[in-house]
Amino acid sequence: MSELTAGNVPEIVVETRNLTKIYRDFWGRQKVRALKALDLEIRRGEVFGLLGPNGSGKTTTIKLLLGLLFPTSGDIFVLGKPATDVGKNEKIGYLPEESYLYRFLNAEETLDFYGRLFNMSGPVRRQRIAQLISMVGLESARKRQLREYSKGMSRRIGLAQALINDPDLVLLDEPTSGLDPIGTRNMKDLILDLKKRGKTVIMSSHLLADVQDVCDRIGILYQGELKELGRVEDLLKVSNETEIRASNLSETAKNKIIDIIKEDNAELVFSGHPTTTLEELFLRIIEESEARPGRRVRGGNKI
């Protein structure tokens, strides 16, 4: 348990039972069924991903957890309390898809302002501000006004603001929205660091790679319904295929393996060299370029 929170965090941090949200028009007629009978349990210390296309109910779910919306039917419990209990929000950090921050304040002033909202003492506030600015990598920009920040820097100070109260539960709505590959990687590293610190993180996204890289479990929403739920590695596993990787394999050995596959009446789906991802390639090139200034490519050859 962190030093700025009190009490025990329950094993089940978030629980929803038959959670349904229907938006109605002026006359009370059903307009949109944003969420339909959602049953979910999210445990302490895990990173949980809410995955789905735009309009699938991800943001609605987060707002219901925060108590910003009221369910049409069903129950929600957050940190052992009903979602309507505003007291629970003292232990929650929230990063919306668009952070609404005061553009004429700098990073220190922004975090000091939010720390005062939580009635944090001056010494605790100053210590927490220094820790968070270092954590999100904004030491060199701590005195710059937020209006001068890039999109990636704005997302990082937004995350720091969400963590000012050292929350037990962190809700992230599209945390990598609008970020370039480097900013995305930094944000994912910060999420993994939160997990190491024992925080429970719920992130919503429609970007598959982001969820795959950081989440322990995922729930896939589509048109307000939960379509799939489970651990990432289990959901991505192709049960009827076997992958064997080896290095420095001779052609003779390759041919023997192929013969064994044929003798077993199995099908050889693929034989070749594994590939990296575009993100890994991009980041490696950036790192190599920083280590070796002037490195470039001409006519397909590295210089």
Tab-separated table of C-alpha atoms in Angstrom:
chain	number	residue	atom	x	y	z
A	1	MET	CA	0.000	0.000	0.000
A	2	SER	CA	1.402	3.432	-0.917
A	3	GLU	CA	2.104	6.002	1.738
A	4	LEU	CA	-0.524	8.478	0.524
A	5	THR	CA	-3.498	6.114	0.737
A	6	ALA	CA	-5.178	4.533	3.715
A	7	GLY	CA	-7.121	1.327	4.201
A	8	ASN	CA	-6.949	-1.947	2.323
A	9	VAL	CA	-7.684	-2.326	-1.372
A	10	PRO	CA	-10.212	-5.128	-1.976
A	11	GLU	CA	-9.210	-8.073	-4.165
A	12	ILE	CA	-12.042	-7.279	-6.584
A	13	VAL	CA	-11.523	-3.606	-7.405
A	14	VAL	CA	-14.333	-3.254	-9.961
A	15	GLU	CA	-17.464	-5.369	-10.250
A	16	THR	CA	-20.427	-4.827	-12.560
A	17	ARG	CA	-23.600	-6.897	-12.596
A	18	ASN	CA	-25.998	-6.755	-15.519
A	19	LEU	CA	-24.868	-3.160	-16.109
A	20	THR	CA	-26.991	-1.440	-18.742
A	21	LYS	CA	-27.042	2.145	-19.962
A	22	ILE	CA	-29.675	3.492	-22.342
A	23	TYR	CA	-29.641	7.068	-23.585
A	24	ARG	CA	-33.101	8.509	-24.154
A	25	ASP	CA	-34.408	11.500	-26.080
A	26	PHE	CA	-36.390	14.443	-24.722
A	27	TRP	CA	-39.609	12.403	-24.678
A	28	GLY	CA	-38.046	9.470	-22.844
A	29	ARG	CA	-37.869	7.214	-25.868
A	30	GLN	CA	-34.876	4.907	-26.234
A	31	LYS	CA	-32.272	6.576	-28.422
A	32	VAL	CA	-29.078	4.536	-27.960
A	33	ARG	CA	-28.336	1.388	-25.960
A	34	ALA	CA	-24.748	2.249	-25.065
A	35	LEU	CA	-24.192	-0.732	-22.754
A	36	LYS	CA	-26.069	-3.993	-22.419
A	37	ALA	CA	-25.931	-6.344	-19.417
A	38	LEU	CA	-22.210	-5.987	-18.704
A	39	ASP	CA	-20.862	-8.489	-16.153
A	40	LEU	CA	-17.252	-7.799	-15.235
A	41	GLU	CA	-14.732	-8.325	-12.452
A	42	ILE	CA	-11.380	-6.524	-12.383
A	43	ARG	CA	-8.843	-7.607	-9.777
A	44	ARG	CA	-6.314	-5.714	-7.725
A	45	GLY	CA	-2.954	-5.092	-9.413
A	46	GLU	CA	-3.916	-5.969	-12.979
A	47	VAL	CA	-3.935	-3.923	-16.170
A	48	PHE	CA	-7.304	-4.446	-17.820
A	49	GLY	CA	-8.055	-3.331	-21.354
A	50	LEU	CA	-11.462	-2.310	-22.654
A	51	LEU	CA	-11.146	-2.842	-26.372
A	52	GLY	CA	-13.576	-1.911	-29.084
A	53	PRO	CA	-14.285	0.419	-32.001
A	54	ASN	CA	-15.535	3.943	-31.486
A	55	GLY	CA	-19.060	3.913	-30.089
A	56	SER	CA	-18.768	0.456	-28.533
A	57	GLY	CA	-19.402	1.646	-24.949
A	58	LYS	CA	-15.869	2.050	-23.572
A	59	THR	CA	-16.120	5.669	-22.474
A	60	THR	CA	-19.650	5.106	-21.164
A	61	THR	CA	-18.320	2.281	-18.970
A	62	ILE	CA	-15.581	4.499	-17.536
A	63	LYS	CA	-18.019	7.327	-16.804
A	64	LEU	CA	-20.335	4.867	-15.063
A	65	LEU	CA	-17.438	3.682	-12.887
A	66	LEU	CA	-16.656	7.269	-11.933
A	67	GLY	CA	-20.272	8.026	-11.096
A	68	LEU	CA	-20.481	10.678	-13.836
A	69	LEU	CA	-23.352	8.710	-15.376
A	70	PHE	CA	-26.070	6.668	-13.701
A	71	PRO	CA	-26.939	3.182	-15.012
A	72	THR	CA	-30.339	2.440	-16.465
A	73	SER	CA	-30.191	-0.900	-14.654
A	74	GLY	CA	-27.666	-3.157	-12.961
A	75	ASP	CA	-25.098	-2.609	-10.223
A	76	ILE	CA	-21.556	-1.205	-10.079
A	77	PHE	CA	-19.096	-1.542	-7.214
A	78	VAL	CA	-15.741	0.254	-7.250
A	79	LEU	CA	-13.166	-0.285	-4.491
A	80	GLY	CA	-15.851	-2.058	-2.469
A	81	LYS	CA	-18.345	0.823	-2.689
A	82	PRO	CA	-21.275	1.632	-5.002
A	83	ALA	CA	-20.170	3.773	-7.938
A	84	THR	CA	-22.565	6.490	-6.762
A	85	ASP	CA	-20.485	6.934	-3.564
A	86	VAL	CA	-18.382	9.982	-4.482
A	87	GLY	CA	-16.016	9.261	-1.584
A	88	LYS	CA	-14.460	6.426	-3.563
A	89	ASN	CA	-13.128	8.922	-6.126
A	90	GLU	CA	-10.457	10.031	-3.660
A	91	LYS	CA	-8.671	6.783	-4.514
A	92	ILE	CA	-9.236	6.991	-8.281
A	93	GLY	CA	-7.125	8.685	-10.954
A	94	TYR	CA	-8.723	9.538	-14.298
A	95	LEU	CA	-7.125	10.501	-17.604
A	96	PRO	CA	-9.852	11.445	-20.118
A	97	GLU	CA	-9.304	11.209	-23.863
A	98	GLU	CA	-8.926	15.001	-23.918
A	99	SER	CA	-7.352	16.495	-20.791
A	100	TYR	CA	-8.865	19.814	-19.741
A	101	LEU	CA	-5.888	21.618	-18.223
A	102	TYR	CA	-5.166	25.316	-17.687
A	103	ARG	CA	-2.883	26.227	-20.594
A	104	PHE	CA	-1.289	29.235	-18.874
A	105	LEU	CA	-0.024	27.218	-15.901
A	106	ASN	CA	3.234	25.278	-15.979
A	107	ALA	CA	3.631	21.640	-14.915
A	108	GLU	CA	4.447	22.414	-11.281
A	109	GLU	CA	1.575	24.890	-10.944
A	110	THR	CA	-0.853	22.442	-12.549
A	111	LEU	CA	0.008	19.614	-10.182
A	112	ASP	CA	0.039	21.978	-7.196
A	113	PHE	CA	-3.494	23.107	-8.098
A	114	TYR	CA	-4.834	19.553	-8.247
A	115	GLY	CA	-2.952	18.584	-5.091
A	116	ARG	CA	-4.762	21.373	-3.231
A	117	LEU	CA	-8.098	19.958	-4.423
A	118	PHE	CA	-7.230	16.781	-2.503
A	119	ASN	CA	-6.295	18.836	0.593
A	120	MET	CA	-2.696	17.616	0.457
A	121	SER	CA	-0.297	19.418	2.784
A	122	GLY	CA	2.429	21.622	1.320
A	123	PRO	CA	5.372	19.262	2.018
A	124	VAL	CA	3.493	16.212	0.686
A	125	ARG	CA	2.380	18.187	-2.366
A	126	ARG	CA	5.915	19.321	-3.208
A	127	GLN	CA	7.298	15.812	-2.786
A	128	ARG	CA	4.545	14.311	-4.928
A	129	ILE	CA	4.979	16.934	-7.663
A	130	ALA	CA	8.716	16.239	-7.899
A	131	GLN	CA	8.110	12.472	-8.050
A	132	LEU	CA	5.471	12.718	-10.777
A	133	ILE	CA	7.347	15.171	-12.991
A	134	SER	CA	10.348	12.851	-12.849
A	135	MET	CA	8.165	9.795	-13.480
A	136	VAL	CA	6.612	11.231	-16.666
A	137	GLY	CA	9.902	12.675	-17.894
A	138	LEU	CA	9.083	16.400	-17.842
A	139	GLU	CA	11.931	17.702	-15.664
A	140	SER	CA	13.288	19.938	-18.434
A	141	ALA	CA	9.821	21.384	-19.155
A	142	ARG	CA	8.532	21.795	-15.609
A	143	LYS	CA	8.540	25.617	-15.837
A	144	ARG	CA	7.065	25.887	-19.352
A	145	GLN	CA	3.427	26.861	-19.794
A	146	LEU	CA	1.232	23.997	-20.959
A	147	ARG	CA	0.227	25.935	-24.081
A	148	GLU	CA	3.787	25.302	-25.320
A	149	TYR	CA	3.543	21.550	-24.792
A	150	SER	CA	3.353	19.035	-27.628
A	151	LYS	CA	0.560	16.445	-27.736
A	152	GLY	CA	2.804	13.832	-26.121
A	153	MET	CA	3.904	16.194	-23.353
A	154	SER	CA	0.270	17.168	-22.702
A	155	ARG	CA	-0.689	13.510	-22.323
A	156	ARG	CA	2.175	12.978	-19.867
A	157	ILE	CA	1.242	15.939	-17.663
A	158	GLY	CA	-2.367	14.732	-17.892
A	159	LEU	CA	-1.271	11.362	-16.546
A	160	ALA	CA	0.712	13.059	-13.769
A	161	GLN	CA	-2.399	15.048	-12.841
A	162	ALA	CA	-4.404	11.803	-12.698
A	163	LEU	CA	-1.837	10.353	-10.294
A	164	ILE	CA	-1.456	13.333	-7.958
A	165	ASN	CA	-3.571	11.655	-5.245
A	166	ASP	CA	-1.562	8.390	-5.510
A	167	PRO	CA	-4.721	6.468	-6.499
A	168	ASP	CA	-5.326	2.751	-6.102
A	169	LEU	CA	-7.356	2.613	-9.336
A	170	VAL	CA	-6.301	4.437	-12.515
A	171	LEU	CA	-8.753	4.909	-15.409
A	172	LEU	CA	-7.213	5.786	-18.775
A	173	ASP	CA	-9.465	6.698	-21.704
A	174	GLU	CA	-7.554	6.296	-24.992
A	175	PRO	CA	-4.193	7.108	-23.315
A	176	THR	CA	-2.177	6.937	-26.563
A	177	SER	CA	-4.644	8.955	-28.657
A	178	GLY	CA	-2.811	11.237	-31.072
A	179	LEU	CA	0.680	10.204	-29.973
A	180	ASP	CA	3.572	9.384	-32.291
A	181	PRO	CA	5.352	6.000	-31.915
A	182	ILE	CA	7.856	7.340	-29.361
A	183	GLY	CA	5.139	9.007	-27.279
A	184	THR	CA	3.062	5.824	-27.472
A	185	ARG	CA	5.969	3.715	-26.249
A	186	ASN	CA	6.606	6.125	-23.373
A	187	MET	CA	2.949	6.021	-22.333
A	188	LYS	CA	2.913	2.213	-22.388
A	189	ASP	CA	6.082	2.122	-20.284
A	190	LEU	CA	4.398	4.414	-17.752
A	191	ILE	CA	1.370	2.099	-17.592
A	192	LEU	CA	3.617	-0.908	-16.955
A	193	ASP	CA	5.402	1.086	-14.241
A	194	LEU	CA	2.036	1.718	-12.554
A	195	LYS	CA	1.454	-2.031	-12.503
A	196	LYS	CA	4.842	-2.572	-10.840
A	197	ARG	CA	3.767	-0.074	-8.172
A	198	GLY	CA	0.721	-2.230	-7.396
A	199	LYS	CA	-1.890	-0.024	-9.066
A	200	THR	CA	-4.963	-1.370	-10.809
A	201	VAL	CA	-5.225	0.135	-14.295
A	202	ILE	CA	-8.214	0.127	-16.632
A	203	MET	CA	-7.482	1.489	-20.084
A	204	SER	CA	-9.857	1.831	-22.990
A	205	SER	CA	-8.566	1.824	-26.537
A	206	HIS	CA	-9.392	0.904	-30.098
A	207	LEU	CA	-5.692	0.382	-30.907
A	208	LEU	CA	-4.970	-3.341	-30.750
A	209	ALA	CA	-1.193	-3.138	-30.357
A	210	ASP	CA	-1.413	-0.829	-27.349
A	211	VAL	CA	-3.728	-3.161	-25.465
A	212	GLN	CA	-1.749	-6.268	-26.404
A	213	ASP	CA	1.521	-4.799	-25.124
A	214	VAL	CA	0.439	-3.781	-21.615
A	215	CYS	CA	-2.760	-5.580	-20.563
A	216	ASP	CA	-3.079	-8.752	-18.497
A	217	ARG	CA	-6.716	-9.277	-19.471
A	218	ILE	CA	-8.993	-7.665	-22.013
A	219	GLY	CA	-12.694	-7.301	-22.604
A	220	ILE	CA	-13.864	-6.701	-26.169
A	221	LEU	CA	-16.947	-4.525	-26.497
A	222	TYR	CA	-19.017	-4.159	-29.643
A	223	GLN	CA	-22.232	-2.168	-29.877
A	224	GLY	CA	-22.453	-2.083	-26.094
A	225	GLU	CA	-22.087	-5.835	-25.550
A	226	LEU	CA	-19.152	-7.752	-24.104
A	227	LYS	CA	-18.087	-10.109	-26.885
A	228	GLU	CA	-14.911	-11.619	-25.414
A	229	LEU	CA	-13.129	-11.684	-22.077
A	230	GLY	CA	-9.900	-13.318	-20.971
A	231	ARG	CA	-6.134	-13.187	-20.649
A	232	VAL	CA	-4.349	-11.722	-23.645
A	233	GLU	CA	-2.050	-14.699	-24.244
A	234	ASP	CA	-4.972	-17.140	-24.085
A	235	LEU	CA	-7.108	-15.151	-26.508
A	236	LEU	CA	-4.255	-14.755	-29.005
A	237	LYS	CA	-3.162	-18.369	-28.888
A	238	VAL	CA	-3.948	-20.384	-32.044
A	239	SER	CA	-4.684	-23.757	-30.492
A	240	ASN	CA	-4.533	-25.851	-33.684
A	241	GLU	CA	-1.090	-24.619	-34.762
A	242	THR	CA	2.387	-25.244	-33.279
A	243	GLU	CA	5.274	-22.813	-33.639
A	244	ILE	CA	8.889	-23.941	-33.281
A	245	ARG	CA	11.721	-21.415	-33.448
A	246	ALA	CA	15.378	-22.270	-33.912
A	247	SER	CA	18.531	-20.380	-34.874
A	248	ASN	CA	21.379	-21.486	-37.164
A	249	LEU	CA	19.325	-24.407	-38.513
A	250	SER	CA	20.914	-26.163	-41.493
A	251	GLU	CA	18.986	-26.900	-44.682
A	252	THR	CA	19.325	-30.618	-43.951
A	253	ALA	CA	17.681	-30.207	-40.555
A	254	LYS	CA	14.916	-28.049	-42.074
A	255	ASN	CA	14.159	-30.740	-44.638
A	256	LYS	CA	14.025	-33.426	-41.942
A	257	ILE	CA	11.517	-31.383	-39.940
A	258	ILE	CA	9.374	-30.841	-43.038
A	259	ASP	CA	9.468	-34.600	-43.736
A	260	ILE	CA	8.346	-35.340	-40.156
A	261	ILE	CA	5.421	-32.936	-40.562
A	262	LYS	CA	4.358	-34.695	-43.762
A	263	GLU	CA	4.682	-38.150	-42.158
A	264	ASP	CA	2.342	-37.004	-39.400
A	265	ASN	CA	-0.246	-35.999	-42.021
A	266	ALA	CA	0.001	-32.394	-40.797
A	267	GLU	CA	0.114	-29.266	-42.920
A	268	LEU	CA	3.146	-27.011	-43.129
A	269	VAL	CA	1.604	-23.550	-42.768
A	270	PHE	CA	4.769	-21.468	-42.868
A	271	SER	CA	8.506	-21.931	-43.030
A	272	GLY	CA	10.780	-18.912	-43.027
A	273	HIS	CA	12.299	-16.186	-40.919
A	274	PRO	CA	10.318	-14.361	-38.199
A	275	THR	CA	9.664	-10.655	-38.636
A	276	THR	CA	9.746	-7.777	-36.203
A	277	THR	CA	6.990	-5.161	-35.896
A	278	LEU	CA	7.007	-1.745	-37.517
A	279	GLU	CA	7.014	-0.134	-34.083
A	280	GLU	CA	10.113	-2.093	-33.013
A	281	LEU	CA	11.863	-1.251	-36.295
A	282	PHE	CA	11.021	2.449	-35.978
A	283	LEU	CA	12.230	2.694	-32.369
A	284	ARG	CA	15.423	0.773	-33.164
A	285	ILE	CA	16.222	3.136	-36.041
A	286	ILE	CA	15.654	6.159	-33.794
A	287	GLU	CA	17.906	4.678	-31.078
A	288	GLU	CA	20.632	3.840	-33.593
A	289	SER	CA	20.385	7.295	-35.130
A	290	GLU	CA	20.864	8.919	-31.733
A	291	ALA	CA	23.841	6.651	-31.020
A	292	ARG	CA	25.352	7.226	-34.497
A	293	PRO	CA	24.449	10.727	-35.730
A	294	GLY	CA	24.464	11.043	-39.508
A	295	ARG	CA	23.340	7.448	-40.182
A	296	ARG	CA	20.978	7.438	-43.154
A	297	VAL	CA	19.775	5.260	-46.008
A	298	ARG	CA	20.456	5.845	-49.702
A	299	GLY	CA	19.451	3.511	-52.481
A	300	GLY	CA	18.585	0.776	-49.976
A	301	ASN	CA	22.005	0.879	-48.303
A	302	LYS	CA	22.782	2.190	-44.839
A	303	ILE	CA	25.395	4.918	-44.678
